[in-house]
mmCIF file of C-alpha atoms in Angstrom:
data_model
loop_
_atom_site.group_PDB
_atom_site.id
_atom_site.type_symbol
_atom_site.label_atom_id
_atom_site.label_comp_id
_atom_site.label_asym_id
_atom_site.label_seq_id
_atom_site.Cartn_x
_atom_site.Cartn_y
_atom_site.Cartn_z
ATOM 1 C CA MET A 115 12.581 34.619 -23.234
ATOM 2 C CA TYR A 116 14.258 33.108 -20.152
ATOM 3 C CA ASN A 117 11.280 34.014 -17.959
ATOM 4 C CA ASP A 118 8.881 32.425 -20.450
ATOM 5 C CA LEU A 119 10.829 29.152 -20.269
ATOM 6 C CA GLU A 120 10.696 29.217 -16.477
ATOM 7 C CA LYS A 121 6.902 29.502 -16.544
ATOM 8 C CA GLN A 122 6.444 26.487 -18.800
ATOM 9 C CA ALA A 123 5.022 23.430 -17.067
ATOM 10 C CA PRO A 124 7.385 20.439 -16.844
ATOM 11 C CA THR A 125 6.881 17.808 -19.493
ATOM 12 C CA ILE A 126 5.499 14.518 -18.175
ATOM 13 C CA GLN A 127 6.096 11.454 -20.285
ATOM 14 C CA TYR A 128 4.123 8.287 -19.618
ATOM 15 C CA VAL A 129 5.689 4.935 -20.409
ATOM 16 C CA SER A 130 4.195 1.457 -20.380
ATOM 17 C CA ALA A 131 4.904 -1.078 -17.667
ATOM 18 C CA LYS A 132 6.627 -3.280 -20.247
ATOM 19 C CA THR A 133 9.087 -0.455 -20.871
ATOM 20 C CA LEU A 134 9.545 0.810 -17.318
ATOM 21 C CA PHE A 135 9.773 -2.291 -15.164
ATOM 22 C CA PRO A 136 12.563 -4.122 -17.046
ATOM 23 C CA ILE A 137 14.666 -0.992 -16.497
ATOM 24 C CA ILE A 138 13.737 -1.004 -12.808
ATOM 25 C CA ARG A 139 14.614 -4.707 -12.601
ATOM 26 C CA GLN A 140 18.056 -4.000 -14.058
ATOM 27 C CA LEU A 141 18.697 -1.141 -11.631
ATOM 28 C CA LEU A 142 17.660 -3.236 -8.627
ATOM 29 C CA ASN A 143 19.792 -6.182 -9.739
ATOM 30 C CA GLU A 144 22.709 -3.741 -9.754
ATOM 31 C CA HIS A 145 21.745 -2.886 -6.141
ATOM 32 C CA GLN A 146 20.578 0.597 -7.043
ATOM 33 C CA GLN A 147 17.279 2.053 -5.928
ATOM 34 C CA ALA A 148 14.476 2.875 -8.361
ATOM 35 C CA SER A 149 11.208 4.771 -8.049
ATOM 36 C CA PHE A 150 7.961 5.416 -9.868
ATOM 37 C CA THR A 151 4.566 6.987 -9.235
ATOM 38 C CA VAL A 152 1.798 4.570 -8.310
ATOM 39 C CA THR A 153 -1.038 4.043 -10.796
ATOM 40 C CA GLY A 154 -4.279 2.290 -9.907
ATOM 41 C CA MET A 155 -6.109 1.969 -6.585
ATOM 42 C CA SER A 156 -5.398 -1.676 -5.730
ATOM 43 C CA MET A 157 -3.107 -0.574 -2.870
ATOM 44 C CA TRP A 158 -5.455 2.015 -1.382
ATOM 45 C CA PRO A 159 -5.558 3.209 1.408
ATOM 46 C CA PHE A 160 -1.779 3.009 1.858
ATOM 47 C CA LEU A 161 -0.840 3.957 -1.705
ATOM 48 C CA CYS A 162 -2.964 6.207 -3.902
ATOM 49 C CA HIS A 163 -3.122 6.545 -7.681
ATOM 50 C CA GLY A 164 -1.151 9.458 -9.107
ATOM 51 C CA ARG A 165 -0.243 10.830 -5.669
ATOM 52 C CA ASP A 166 2.288 8.512 -4.053
ATOM 53 C CA GLN A 167 5.753 7.683 -5.305
ATOM 54 C CA VAL A 168 7.358 4.397 -4.217
ATOM 55 C CA VAL A 169 11.072 3.774 -3.863
ATOM 56 C CA LEU A 170 12.226 0.190 -4.337
ATOM 57 C CA ASP A 171 15.349 -1.705 -3.414
ATOM 58 C CA TYR A 172 16.693 -5.172 -4.138
ATOM 59 C CA CYS A 173 14.930 -7.849 -2.080
ATOM 60 C CA SER A 174 16.918 -10.830 -0.844
ATOM 61 C CA LEU A 175 14.802 -13.917 -0.214
ATOM 62 C CA ASP A 176 16.143 -14.432 3.302
ATOM 63 C CA SER A 177 14.854 -10.976 4.288
ATOM 64 C CA LEU A 178 11.388 -11.388 2.728
ATOM 65 C CA LYS A 179 8.576 -11.134 5.286
ATOM 66 C CA VAL A 180 4.820 -10.817 5.566
ATOM 67 C CA GLY A 181 3.776 -7.182 5.225
ATOM 68 C CA ASP A 182 6.381 -6.281 2.597
ATOM 69 C CA ILE A 183 5.160 -4.541 -0.558
ATOM 70 C CA LEU A 184 6.663 -6.247 -3.594
ATOM 71 C CA LEU A 185 6.929 -5.398 -7.245
ATOM 72 C CA PHE A 186 6.781 -8.673 -9.152
ATOM 73 C CA GLN A 187 5.881 -10.142 -12.526
ATOM 74 C CA THR A 188 3.371 -12.966 -12.822
ATOM 75 C CA GLU A 189 3.736 -15.951 -15.128
ATOM 76 C CA GLN A 190 1.252 -14.233 -17.443
ATOM 77 C CA GLY A 191 3.616 -11.263 -17.745
ATOM 78 C CA ASN A 192 1.567 -8.848 -15.622
ATOM 79 C CA TYR A 193 3.293 -6.542 -13.149
ATOM 80 C CA LEU A 194 1.844 -6.156 -9.649
ATOM 81 C CA LEU A 195 2.741 -3.973 -6.690
ATOM 82 C CA HIS A 196 0.998 -5.715 -3.792
ATOM 83 C CA ARG A 197 1.547 -6.653 -0.158
ATOM 84 C CA VAL A 198 2.838 -10.056 0.990
ATOM 85 C CA THR A 199 0.174 -11.733 3.124
ATOM 86 C CA ALA A 200 1.631 -15.239 3.482
ATOM 87 C CA LEU A 201 4.841 -17.172 2.852
ATOM 88 C CA ARG A 202 5.672 -20.807 2.222
ATOM 89 C CA LYS A 203 8.645 -22.663 0.779
ATOM 90 C CA HIS A 204 9.753 -21.026 -2.500
ATOM 91 C CA GLN A 205 6.458 -19.115 -2.789
ATOM 92 C CA PHE A 206 4.681 -16.008 -1.535
ATOM 93 C CA GLN A 207 1.059 -14.866 -1.494
ATOM 94 C CA THR A 208 -0.008 -11.272 -2.052
ATOM 95 C CA THR A 209 -3.128 -9.162 -1.650
ATOM 96 C CA GLY A 210 -3.770 -5.620 -2.782
ATOM 97 C CA ASP A 211 -4.623 -3.395 0.174
ATOM 98 C CA GLY A 212 -7.571 -2.155 -1.863
ATOM 99 C CA ASN A 213 -8.823 -5.635 -2.780
ATOM 100 C CA TYR A 214 -11.049 -8.097 -0.936
ATOM 101 C CA PHE A 215 -9.597 -11.140 -2.731
ATOM 102 C CA ARG A 216 -6.181 -12.829 -2.668
ATOM 103 C CA ASP A 217 -3.906 -12.733 -5.703
ATOM 104 C CA GLY A 218 -2.783 -16.313 -5.220
ATOM 105 C CA TRP A 219 0.656 -17.886 -4.831
ATOM 106 C CA PHE A 220 3.736 -16.933 -6.836
ATOM 107 C CA ALA A 221 7.228 -18.346 -7.153
ATOM 108 C CA ASN A 222 9.952 -16.370 -5.404
ATOM 109 C CA ASP A 223 11.784 -15.808 -8.675
ATOM 110 C CA CYS A 224 8.890 -13.535 -9.771
ATOM 111 C CA ILE A 225 10.115 -10.830 -7.371
ATOM 112 C CA ILE A 226 11.618 -7.696 -8.895
ATOM 113 C CA GLY A 227 12.027 -5.553 -5.782
ATOM 114 C CA ARG A 228 10.591 -4.387 -2.480
ATOM 115 C CA VAL A 229 9.234 -0.965 -1.509
ATOM 116 C CA VAL A 230 11.455 0.544 1.195
ATOM 117 C CA TYR A 231 9.668 3.865 1.517
ATOM 118 C CA PHE A 232 7.144 6.011 -0.289
ATOM 119 C CA ILE A 233 6.784 9.729 -0.794
ATOM 120 C CA ARG A 234 3.505 11.563 -0.257
ATOM 121 C CA LYS A 235 3.239 15.339 -0.522
ATOM 122 C CA ASP A 236 7.020 15.713 -0.050
ATOM 123 C CA LYS A 237 6.894 13.551 3.081
ATOM 124 C CA GLN A 238 8.937 10.337 3.164
ATOM 125 C CA ILE A 239 7.294 7.385 4.919
ATOM 126 C CA ASP A 240 9.623 4.510 5.824
ATOM 127 C CA CYS A 241 8.093 1.055 5.446
ATOM 128 C CA CYS A 242 10.175 -0.121 8.433
ATOM 129 C CA ASN A 243 8.565 2.474 10.673
ATOM 130 C CA VAL A 244 6.978 0.668 13.630
ATOM 131 C CA LYS A 245 3.695 2.581 13.492
ATOM 132 C CA TYR A 246 3.397 2.038 9.735
ATOM 133 C CA ARG A 247 3.987 -1.698 10.098
ATOM 134 C CA LEU A 248 1.403 -1.931 12.895
ATOM 135 C CA LEU A 249 -1.177 -0.089 10.817
ATOM 136 C CA SER A 250 -0.506 -2.199 7.741
ATOM 137 C CA ARG A 251 -0.703 -5.376 9.830
ATOM 138 C CA LEU A 252 -4.023 -4.183 11.276
ATOM 139 C CA TRP A 253 -5.306 -3.601 7.757
ATOM 140 C CA MET A 254 -4.355 -7.178 6.868
ATOM 141 C CA ILE A 255 -6.233 -8.437 9.934
ATOM 142 C CA LEU A 256 -9.288 -6.484 8.775
ATOM 143 C CA PHE A 257 -9.271 -8.305 5.431
ATOM 144 C CA PRO A 258 -12.634 -10.071 6.100
ATOM 145 C CA PHE A 259 -14.286 -6.684 6.714
ATOM 146 C CA ARG A 260 -13.038 -4.855 3.624
ATOM 147 C CA ARG A 261 -16.332 -5.178 1.780
ATOM 148 C CA LEU A 262 -17.858 -3.158 4.628
ATOM 149 C CA LEU A 263 -15.019 -0.649 4.715
ATOM 150 C CA PHE A 264 -14.734 0.208 1.039
ATOM 151 C CA PRO A 265 -17.962 2.256 0.829
ATOM 152 C CA ILE A 266 -16.419 4.601 3.398
ATOM 153 C CA TYR A 267 -13.952 5.585 0.683
ATOM 154 C CA ASP A 268 -16.625 7.830 -0.794
ATOM 155 C CA LEU A 269 -16.748 9.907 2.379
ATOM 156 C CA SER A 270 -14.844 13.175 2.172
ATOM 157 C CA ILE A 271 -12.739 12.545 5.283
ATOM 158 C CA PHE A 272 -10.868 9.751 3.478
ATOM 159 C CA ASN A 273 -10.180 11.991 0.517
ATOM 160 C CA ASN A 274 -8.579 14.424 2.958
ATOM 161 C CA GLY A 275 -6.008 11.850 3.998
ATOM 162 C CA GLU A 276 -7.505 10.838 7.333
ATOM 163 C CA VAL A 277 -7.325 7.089 6.721
ATOM 164 C CA PHE A 278 -4.280 6.683 8.960
ATOM 165 C CA SER A 279 -6.112 8.445 11.795
ATOM 166 C CA ILE A 280 -8.973 5.968 11.522
ATOM 167 C CA LEU A 281 -6.630 2.985 11.379
ATOM 168 C CA ASN A 282 -4.742 4.411 14.320
ATOM 169 C CA ALA A 283 -7.979 4.565 16.288
ATOM 170 C CA LEU A 284 -8.698 0.941 15.445
ATOM 171 C CA LEU A 285 -5.162 0.040 16.459
ATOM 172 C CA HIS A 286 -5.839 1.390 19.937
ATOM 173 C CA ILE A 287 -8.973 -0.756 20.136
ATOM 174 C CA VAL A 288 -7.104 -3.896 19.115
ATOM 175 C CA THR A 289 -4.169 -3.381 21.453
ATOM 176 C CA ALA A 290 -6.584 -2.748 24.308
ATOM 177 C CA ASN A 291 -8.234 -6.117 23.604
ATOM 178 C CA LYS A 292 -11.604 -4.420 23.116
ATOM 179 C CA PHE A 293 -12.051 -5.273 19.462
ATOM 180 C CA ARG A 294 -15.328 -6.964 18.591
ATOM 181 C CA TYR A 295 -17.245 -6.976 15.346
ATOM 182 C CA ASN A 296 -20.132 -4.931 16.820
ATOM 183 C CA THR A 297 -17.672 -2.470 18.327
ATOM 184 C CA PHE A 298 -16.023 -2.099 14.951
ATOM 185 C CA ILE A 299 -19.324 -1.316 13.232
ATOM 186 C CA HIS A 300 -20.307 1.051 16.036
ATOM 187 C CA CYS A 301 -17.031 2.955 15.767
ATOM 188 C CA PHE A 302 -17.429 3.569 12.079
ATOM 189 C CA TYR A 303 -21.074 4.481 12.532
ATOM 190 C CA CYS A 304 -20.093 7.071 15.132
ATOM 191 C CA TRP A 305 -17.205 8.280 12.990
ATOM 192 C CA ASN A 306 -19.586 8.734 10.062
ATOM 193 C CA LYS A 307 -21.700 10.905 12.382
ATOM 194 C CA GLY A 308 -18.646 12.921 13.414
ATOM 195 C CA GLY A 309 -17.880 11.287 16.742
ATOM 196 C CA VAL A 310 -14.949 8.930 16.391
ATOM 197 C CA ALA A 311 -12.336 11.584 15.707
ATOM 198 C CA ASN A 312 -13.105 13.154 19.092
ATOM 199 C CA GLY A 313 -13.551 9.865 20.905
ATOM 200 C CA PHE A 314 -10.376 8.080 19.871
ATOM 201 C CA MET A 315 -7.766 10.704 18.999
#
């Protein structure tokens, strides 16, 4: 009997955002951390649906900065987990990493919390990590090119978790002041043919 119970799969209960996020808001306001598993692909390639778990902490306005990933509630009552791409007085702008359009501007009091790290395949990735912040900043810079980049998602190498390797290669190009639009297209063309991994890593 005991062995049969051990073999049973754990029960997974799904709850709505309207149920979950008010609880998370309360925990964060009490300066406790909260976590949940990401749903949706609007934050791909940095966060993936059903795979990555984010851990949030309370976010003070004086520490808010471009590049932070925020959980917030819009005036329409929708909950978003997107990256800050611009700041102005009493407002912030966000963009999903997997989107090629801006979300718009939101009042600072919409903020529920900020992602401090995320967990992927039992590995903890700190959002304050220098390399992570450089890669995420590079991805923000590449915003105008996302329409060109998204079809690459269908290639198997991305499904094997190699997106950070590709972004890392691009990071080397940018820091070496060799980045040009044609170079960018050429790199991904070569990578699609199997050459970039050898040429840049």
